[in-house]
């Protein structure tokens, strides 16, 4: 009862939200209508998810690897299922939207645009001189390769930005 709740709070405030989650889950199972337990469980799940990324600041976190998305998503989805507080709901939904952004592809600014265009032109000319079917294959394949190269997942964009900014994780 109260002893377990206080142990969970000690873990939560002591910087170990991962340790508080199972205790609070057990308490929520025993007392499903307890708003206080629900609030602290969502808080612990949010903090545990936000501790996953290697690049963290005092108030923010930056996903730079797909494995971080895989580890954060179950925690945030569990929080979304039990959240009752409207402020926490906004925090959970914001972090879930951020994970969706990190998982999806977005236009990136390629620094290799000019050399890539030169290589593409050389490939087209060489394929045209070699064989018409090879030229057709290269003509079809190049736009697909360019599309894939220019559109990158959000976590990849974050990782490049973190390297440029000198953040190596923490």
JSON list of C-alpha atoms in Angstrom, two decimals:
[
{"chain": "A", "resi": 1, "resn": "UNK", "atom": "CA", "xyz": [0.00, 0.00, 0.00]},
{"chain": "A", "resi": 2, "resn": "UNK", "atom": "CA", "xyz": [1.43, 3.29, 1.15]},
{"chain": "A", "resi": 3, "resn": "UNK", "atom": "CA", "xyz": [4.89, 1.85, 1.76]},
{"chain": "A", "resi": 4, "resn": "UNK", "atom": "CA", "xyz": [5.17, 0.66, -1.83]},
{"chain": "A", "resi": 5, "resn": "UNK", "atom": "CA", "xyz": [3.88, 4.01, -3.05]},
{"chain": "A", "resi": 6, "resn": "UNK", "atom": "CA", "xyz": [6.56, 5.85, -1.07]},
{"chain": "A", "resi": 7, "resn": "UNK", "atom": "CA", "xyz": [9.25, 3.49, -2.37]},
{"chain": "A", "resi": 8, "resn": "UNK", "atom": "CA", "xyz": [8.09, 4.26, -5.92]},
{"chain": "A", "resi": 9, "resn": "UNK", "atom": "CA", "xyz": [8.27, 8.00, -5.19]},
{"chain": "A", "resi": 10, "resn": "UNK", "atom": "CA", "xyz": [11.81, 7.62, -3.84]},
{"chain": "A", "resi": 11, "resn": "UNK", "atom": "CA", "xyz": [12.84, 5.86, -7.06]},
{"chain": "A", "resi": 12, "resn": "UNK", "atom": "CA", "xyz": [11.04, 8.45, -9.15]},
{"chain": "A", "resi": 13, "resn": "UNK", "atom": "CA", "xyz": [12.52, 11.48, -7.40]},
{"chain": "A", "resi": 14, "resn": "UNK", "atom": "CA", "xyz": [15.91, 9.79, -7.05]},
{"chain": "A", "resi": 15, "resn": "UNK", "atom": "CA", "xyz": [16.34, 9.64, -10.81]},
{"chain": "A", "resi": 16, "resn": "UNK", "atom": "CA", "xyz": [15.36, 5.99, -11.36]},
{"chain": "A", "resi": 17, "resn": "UNK", "atom": "CA", "xyz": [11.92, 6.13, -12.96]},
{"chain": "A", "resi": 18, "resn": "UNK", "atom": "CA", "xyz": [12.47, 2.67, -14.47]},
{"chain": "A", "resi": 19, "resn": "UNK", "atom": "CA", "xyz": [12.51, 1.25, -10.92]},
{"chain": "A", "resi": 20, "resn": "UNK", "atom": "CA", "xyz": [9.30, 3.08, -10.00]},
{"chain": "A", "resi": 21, "resn": "UNK", "atom": "CA", "xyz": [7.28, 1.80, -12.97]},
{"chain": "A", "resi": 22, "resn": "UNK", "atom": "CA", "xyz": [6.78, -1.84, -11.84]},
{"chain": "A", "resi": 23, "resn": "UNK", "atom": "CA", "xyz": [5.87, -0.78, -8.29]},
{"chain": "A", "resi": 24, "resn": "UNK", "atom": "CA", "xyz": [3.34, 1.74, -9.58]},
{"chain": "A", "resi": 25, "resn": "UNK", "atom": "CA", "xyz": [1.97, -0.81, -12.09]},
{"chain": "A", "resi": 26, "resn": "UNK", "atom": "CA", "xyz": [1.32, -3.22, -9.21]},
{"chain": "A", "resi": 27, "resn": "UNK", "atom": "CA", "xyz": [-0.36, -0.47, -7.20]},
{"chain": "A", "resi": 28, "resn": "UNK", "atom": "CA", "xyz": [-2.54, 0.50, -10.17]},
{"chain": "A", "resi": 29, "resn": "UNK", "atom": "CA", "xyz": [-3.59, -3.13, -10.57]},
{"chain": "A", "resi": 30, "resn": "UNK", "atom": "CA", "xyz": [-4.61, -3.22, -6.92]},
{"chain": "A", "resi": 31, "resn": "UNK", "atom": "CA", "xyz": [-6.22, 0.25, -6.99]},
{"chain": "A", "resi": 32, "resn": "UNK", "atom": "CA", "xyz": [-7.35, 0.98, -10.59]},
{"chain": "A", "resi": 33, "resn": "UNK", "atom": "CA", "xyz": [-9.32, 4.09, -9.62]},
{"chain": "A", "resi": 34, "resn": "UNK", "atom": "CA", "xyz": [-6.51, 5.76, -7.65]},
{"chain": "A", "resi": 35, "resn": "UNK", "atom": "CA", "xyz": [-5.83, 8.99, -9.54]},
{"chain": "A", "resi": 36, "resn": "UNK", "atom": "CA", "xyz": [-2.61, 9.69, -7.60]},
{"chain": "A", "resi": 37, "resn": "UNK", "atom": "CA", "xyz": [-1.09, 6.32, -8.50]},
{"chain": "A", "resi": 38, "resn": "UNK", "atom": "CA", "xyz": [-2.16, 6.81, -12.12]},
{"chain": "A", "resi": 39, "resn": "UNK", "atom": "CA", "xyz": [-0.59, 10.30, -12.21]},
{"chain": "A", "resi": 40, "resn": "UNK", "atom": "CA", "xyz": [2.73, 9.08, -10.80]},
{"chain": "A", "resi": 41, "resn": "UNK", "atom": "CA", "xyz": [2.79, 6.03, -13.09]},
{"chain": "A", "resi": 42, "resn": "UNK", "atom": "CA", "xyz": [2.39, 8.24, -16.16]},
{"chain": "A", "resi": 43, "resn": "UNK", "atom": "CA", "xyz": [5.08, 10.57, -14.78]},
{"chain": "A", "resi": 44, "resn": "UNK", "atom": "CA", "xyz": [7.44, 7.61, -14.27]},
{"chain": "A", "resi": 45, "resn": "UNK", "atom": "CA", "xyz": [6.73, 6.23, -17.76]},
{"chain": "A", "resi": 46, "resn": "UNK", "atom": "CA", "xyz": [7.35, 9.64, -19.35]},
{"chain": "A", "resi": 47, "resn": "UNK", "atom": "CA", "xyz": [10.61, 10.15, -17.47]},
{"chain": "A", "resi": 48, "resn": "UNK", "atom": "CA", "xyz": [11.78, 6.61, -18.23]},
{"chain": "A", "resi": 49, "resn": "UNK", "atom": "CA", "xyz": [11.07, 7.15, -21.95]},
{"chain": "A", "resi": 50, "resn": "UNK", "atom": "CA", "xyz": [12.82, 10.51, -21.97]},
{"chain": "A", "resi": 51, "resn": "UNK", "atom": "CA", "xyz": [15.92, 8.97, -20.39]},
{"chain": "A", "resi": 52, "resn": "UNK", "atom": "CA", "xyz": [16.36, 6.54, -23.31]},
{"chain": "A", "resi": 53, "resn": "UNK", "atom": "CA", "xyz": [18.00, 8.87, -25.87]},
{"chain": "A", "resi": 54, "resn": "UNK", "atom": "CA", "xyz": [21.74, 9.24, -25.55]},
{"chain": "A", "resi": 55, "resn": "UNK", "atom": "CA", "xyz": [21.56, 12.95, -26.42]},
{"chain": "A", "resi": 56, "resn": "UNK", "atom": "CA", "xyz": [19.82, 14.73, -23.55]},
{"chain": "A", "resi": 57, "resn": "UNK", "atom": "CA", "xyz": [19.77, 18.19, -22.14]},
{"chain": "A", "resi": 58, "resn": "UNK", "atom": "CA", "xyz": [18.37, 19.41, -18.84]},
{"chain": "A", "resi": 59, "resn": "UNK", "atom": "CA", "xyz": [14.88, 19.78, -20.28]},
{"chain": "A", "resi": 60, "resn": "UNK", "atom": "CA", "xyz": [14.95, 17.95, -23.62]},
{"chain": "A", "resi": 61, "resn": "UNK", "atom": "CA", "xyz": [15.96, 14.76, -25.38]},
{"chain": "A", "resi": 62, "resn": "UNK", "atom": "CA", "xyz": [16.95, 14.01, -28.97]},
{"chain": "A", "resi": 63, "resn": "UNK", "atom": "CA", "xyz": [16.38, 10.65, -30.65]},
{"chain": "A", "resi": 64, "resn": "UNK", "atom": "CA", "xyz": [19.40, 9.78, -32.81]},
{"chain": "A", "resi": 65, "resn": "UNK", "atom": "CA", "xyz": [19.00, 6.01, -33.33]},
{"chain": "A", "resi": 66, "resn": "UNK", "atom": "CA", "xyz": [16.10, 3.76, -34.39]},
{"chain": "A", "resi": 67, "resn": "UNK", "atom": "CA", "xyz": [16.68, 1.54, -31.33]},
{"chain": "A", "resi": 68, "resn": "UNK", "atom": "CA", "xyz": [15.81, 4.52, -29.12]},
{"chain": "A", "resi": 69, "resn": "UNK", "atom": "CA", "xyz": [12.42, 4.76, -30.84]},
{"chain": "A", "resi": 70, "resn": "UNK", "atom": "CA", "xyz": [11.86, 1.04, -30.25]},
{"chain": "A", "resi": 71, "resn": "UNK", "atom": "CA", "xyz": [12.64, 1.39, -26.54]},
{"chain": "A", "resi": 72, "resn": "UNK", "atom": "CA", "xyz": [10.64, 4.60, -26.00]},
{"chain": "A", "resi": 73, "resn": "UNK", "atom": "CA", "xyz": [7.44, 3.75, -27.86]},
{"chain": "A", "resi": 74, "resn": "UNK", "atom": "CA", "xyz": [6.16, 0.97, -25.52]},
{"chain": "A", "resi": 75, "resn": "UNK", "atom": "CA", "xyz": [6.66, 3.21, -22.48]},
{"chain": "A", "resi": 76, "resn": "UNK", "atom": "CA", "xyz": [4.81, 6.11, -24.09]},
{"chain": "A", "resi": 77, "resn": "UNK", "atom": "CA", "xyz": [2.02, 3.90, -25.42]},
{"chain": "A", "resi": 78, "resn": "UNK", "atom": "CA", "xyz": [1.51, 2.47, -21.93]},
{"chain": "A", "resi": 79, "resn": "UNK", "atom": "CA", "xyz": [1.40, 6.02, -20.54]},
{"chain": "A", "resi": 80, "resn": "UNK", "atom": "CA", "xyz": [-1.19, 6.95, -23.17]},
{"chain": "A", "resi": 81, "resn": "UNK", "atom": "CA", "xyz": [-3.40, 4.06, -22.04]},
{"chain": "A", "resi": 82, "resn": "UNK", "atom": "CA", "xyz": [-3.43, 5.06, -18.34]},
{"chain": "A", "resi": 83, "resn": "UNK", "atom": "CA", "xyz": [-3.15, 8.87, -18.45]},
{"chain": "A", "resi": 84, "resn": "UNK", "atom": "CA", "xyz": [-5.97, 10.80, -16.78]},
{"chain": "A", "resi": 85, "resn": "UNK", "atom": "CA", "xyz": [-4.39, 14.23, -16.25]},
{"chain": "A", "resi": 86, "resn": "UNK", "atom": "CA", "xyz": [-4.91, 16.59, -19.21]},
{"chain": "A", "resi": 87, "resn": "UNK", "atom": "CA", "xyz": [-1.44, 18.18, -18.90]},
{"chain": "A", "resi": 88, "resn": "UNK", "atom": "CA", "xyz": [0.21, 14.77, -18.88]},
{"chain": "A", "resi": 89, "resn": "UNK", "atom": "CA", "xyz": [-1.91, 13.72, -21.85]},
{"chain": "A", "resi": 90, "resn": "UNK", "atom": "CA", "xyz": [-0.47, 16.61, -23.85]},
{"chain": "A", "resi": 91, "resn": "UNK", "atom": "CA", "xyz": [3.07, 15.61, -22.83]},
{"chain": "A", "resi": 92, "resn": "UNK", "atom": "CA", "xyz": [2.51, 11.96, -23.82]},
{"chain": "A", "resi": 93, "resn": "UNK", "atom": "CA", "xyz": [0.92, 12.92, -27.14]},
{"chain": "A", "resi": 94, "resn": "UNK", "atom": "CA", "xyz": [3.74, 15.38, -27.88]},
{"chain": "A", "resi": 95, "resn": "UNK", "atom": "CA", "xyz": [6.38, 12.71, -27.28]},
{"chain": "A", "resi": 96, "resn": "UNK", "atom": "CA", "xyz": [4.46, 10.17, -29.40]},
{"chain": "A", "resi": 97, "resn": "UNK", "atom": "CA", "xyz": [4.22, 12.71, -32.24]},
{"chain": "A", "resi": 98, "resn": "UNK", "atom": "CA", "xyz": [7.96, 13.34, -31.89]},
{"chain": "A", "resi": 99, "resn": "UNK", "atom": "CA", "xyz": [8.66, 9.58, -32.17]},
{"chain": "A", "resi": 100, "resn": "UNK", "atom": "CA", "xyz": [6.48, 9.44, -35.28]},
{"chain": "A", "resi": 101, "resn": "UNK", "atom": "CA", "xyz": [8.48, 12.31, -36.77]},
{"chain": "A", "resi": 102, "resn": "UNK", "atom": "CA", "xyz": [11.73, 10.53, -35.91]},
{"chain": "A", "resi": 103, "resn": "UNK", "atom": "CA", "xyz": [10.55, 7.29, -37.52]},
{"chain": "A", "resi": 104, "resn": "UNK", "atom": "CA", "xyz": [9.26, 8.88, -40.75]},
{"chain": "A", "resi": 105, "resn": "UNK", "atom": "CA", "xyz": [11.28, 10.22, -43.67]},
{"chain": "A", "resi": 106, "resn": "UNK", "atom": "CA", "xyz": [11.70, 13.94, -44.31]},
{"chain": "A", "resi": 107, "resn": "UNK", "atom": "CA", "xyz": [13.58, 16.07, -46.84]},
{"chain": "A", "resi": 108, "resn": "UNK", "atom": "CA", "xyz": [17.18, 16.45, -45.71]},
{"chain": "A", "resi": 109, "resn": "UNK", "atom": "CA", "xyz": [19.71, 18.96, -46.94]},
{"chain": "A", "resi": 110, "resn": "UNK", "atom": "CA", "xyz": [22.30, 16.84, -48.71]},
{"chain": "A", "resi": 111, "resn": "UNK", "atom": "CA", "xyz": [25.79, 18.29, -48.59]},
{"chain": "A", "resi": 112, "resn": "UNK", "atom": "CA", "xyz": [26.75, 16.02, -51.49]},
{"chain": "A", "resi": 113, "resn": "UNK", "atom": "CA", "xyz": [24.22, 17.45, -53.98]},
{"chain": "A", "resi": 114, "resn": "UNK", "atom": "CA", "xyz": [26.72, 18.80, -56.55]},
{"chain": "A", "resi": 115, "resn": "UNK", "atom": "CA", "xyz": [29.03, 15.74, -56.56]},
{"chain": "A", "resi": 116, "resn": "UNK", "atom": "CA", "xyz": [25.96, 13.47, -56.69]},
{"chain": "A", "resi": 117, "resn": "UNK", "atom": "CA", "xyz": [24.67, 15.25, -59.77]},
{"chain": "A", "resi": 118, "resn": "UNK", "atom": "CA", "xyz": [28.06, 14.89, -61.45]},
{"chain": "A", "resi": 119, "resn": "UNK", "atom": "CA", "xyz": [28.20, 11.15, -60.67]},
{"chain": "A", "resi": 120, "resn": "UNK", "atom": "CA", "xyz": [24.62, 10.77, -61.95]},
{"chain": "A", "resi": 121, "resn": "UNK", "atom": "CA", "xyz": [25.51, 12.47, -65.23]},
{"chain": "A", "resi": 122, "resn": "UNK", "atom": "CA", "xyz": [28.57, 10.27, -65.69]},
{"chain": "A", "resi": 123, "resn": "UNK", "atom": "CA", "xyz": [26.48, 7.15, -64.98]},
{"chain": "A", "resi": 124, "resn": "UNK", "atom": "CA", "xyz": [23.86, 8.18, -67.52]},
{"chain": "A", "resi": 125, "resn": "UNK", "atom": "CA", "xyz": [26.45, 8.90, -70.22]},
{"chain": "A", "resi": 126, "resn": "UNK", "atom": "CA", "xyz": [28.34, 5.64, -69.54]},
{"chain": "A", "resi": 127, "resn": "UNK", "atom": "CA", "xyz": [25.08, 3.64, -69.59]},
{"chain": "A", "resi": 128, "resn": "UNK", "atom": "CA", "xyz": [23.99, 5.31, -72.84]},
{"chain": "A", "resi": 129, "resn": "UNK", "atom": "CA", "xyz": [27.30, 4.44, -74.47]},
{"chain": "A", "resi": 130, "resn": "UNK", "atom": "CA", "xyz": [27.24, 0.86, -73.14]},
{"chain": "A", "resi": 131, "resn": "UNK", "atom": "CA", "xyz": [23.72, -0.35, -74.00]},
{"chain": "A", "resi": 132, "resn": "UNK", "atom": "CA", "xyz": [20.23, 1.11, -74.42]},
{"chain": "A", "resi": 133, "resn": "UNK", "atom": "CA", "xyz": [18.73, -1.28, -71.84]},
{"chain": "A", "resi": 134, "resn": "UNK", "atom": "CA", "xyz": [21.38, -0.33, -69.30]},
{"chain": "A", "resi": 135, "resn": "UNK", "atom": "CA", "xyz": [20.61, 3.32, -70.01]},
{"chain": "A", "resi": 136, "resn": "UNK", "atom": "CA", "xyz": [16.90, 2.66, -69.38]},
{"chain": "A", "resi": 137, "resn": "UNK", "atom": "CA", "xyz": [17.67, 0.89, -66.10]},
{"chain": "A", "resi": 138, "resn": "UNK", "atom": "CA", "xyz": [19.90, 3.73, -64.92]},
{"chain": "A", "resi": 139, "resn": "UNK", "atom": "CA", "xyz": [17.33, 6.27, -66.06]},
{"chain": "A", "resi": 140, "resn": "UNK", "atom": "CA", "xyz": [14.70, 4.55, -63.90]},
{"chain": "A", "resi": 141, "resn": "UNK", "atom": "CA", "xyz": [16.99, 3.79, -60.96]},
{"chain": "A", "resi": 142, "resn": "UNK", "atom": "CA", "xyz": [18.59, 7.19, -60.51]},
{"chain": "A", "resi": 143, "resn": "UNK", "atom": "CA", "xyz": [15.43, 9.11, -59.53]},
{"chain": "A", "resi": 144, "resn": "UNK", "atom": "CA", "xyz": [14.55, 6.37, -57.05]},
{"chain": "A", "resi": 145, "resn": "UNK", "atom": "CA", "xyz": [18.05, 6.48, -55.57]},
{"chain": "A", "resi": 146, "resn": "UNK", "atom": "CA", "xyz": [17.93, 10.28, -55.36]},
{"chain": "A", "resi": 147, "resn": "UNK", "atom": "CA", "xyz": [14.51, 10.22, -53.70]},
{"chain": "A", "resi": 148, "resn": "UNK", "atom": "CA", "xyz": [15.74, 7.72, -51.10]},
{"chain": "A", "resi": 149, "resn": "UNK", "atom": "CA", "xyz": [18.99, 9.62, -50.52]},
{"chain": "A", "resi": 150, "resn": "UNK", "atom": "CA", "xyz": [17.35, 13.00, -50.07]},
{"chain": "A", "resi": 151, "resn": "UNK", "atom": "CA", "xyz": [14.50, 11.83, -47.80]},
{"chain": "A", "resi": 152, "resn": "UNK", "atom": "CA", "xyz": [15.93, 10.67, -44.47]},
{"chain": "A", "resi": 153, "resn": "UNK", "atom": "CA", "xyz": [14.36, 9.45, -41.24]},
{"chain": "A", "resi": 154, "resn": "UNK", "atom": "CA", "xyz": [14.01, 12.07, -38.53]},
{"chain": "A", "resi": 155, "resn": "UNK", "atom": "CA", "xyz": [16.36, 10.23, -36.19]},
{"chain": "A", "resi": 156, "resn": "UNK", "atom": "CA", "xyz": [19.08, 10.35, -38.90]},
{"chain": "A", "resi": 157, "resn": "UNK", "atom": "CA", "xyz": [18.57, 14.11, -39.32]},
{"chain": "A", "resi": 158, "resn": "UNK", "atom": "CA", "xyz": [18.82, 14.50, -35.53]},
{"chain": "A", "resi": 159, "resn": "UNK", "atom": "CA", "xyz": [22.00, 12.40, -35.39]},
{"chain": "A", "resi": 160, "resn": "UNK", "atom": "CA", "xyz": [23.72, 14.56, -38.02]},
{"chain": "A", "resi": 161, "resn": "UNK", "atom": "CA", "xyz": [22.65, 17.74, -36.26]},
{"chain": "A", "resi": 162, "resn": "UNK", "atom": "CA", "xyz": [23.94, 16.39, -32.93]},
{"chain": "A", "resi": 163, "resn": "UNK", "atom": "CA", "xyz": [27.32, 15.57, -34.50]},
{"chain": "A", "resi": 164, "resn": "UNK", "atom": "CA", "xyz": [27.53, 19.06, -36.02]},
{"chain": "A", "resi": 165, "resn": "UNK", "atom": "CA", "xyz": [26.63, 20.64, -32.68]},
{"chain": "A", "resi": 166, "resn": "UNK", "atom": "CA", "xyz": [29.22, 18.55, -30.88]},
{"chain": "A", "resi": 167, "resn": "UNK", "atom": "CA", "xyz": [26.72, 16.55, -28.80]},
{"chain": "A", "resi": 168, "resn": "UNK", "atom": "CA", "xyz": [27.91, 13.02, -28.32]},
{"chain": "A", "resi": 169, "resn": "UNK", "atom": "CA", "xyz": [25.34, 11.86, -25.83]},
{"chain": "A", "resi": 170, "resn": "UNK", "atom": "CA", "xyz": [25.24, 11.90, -22.12]}
]
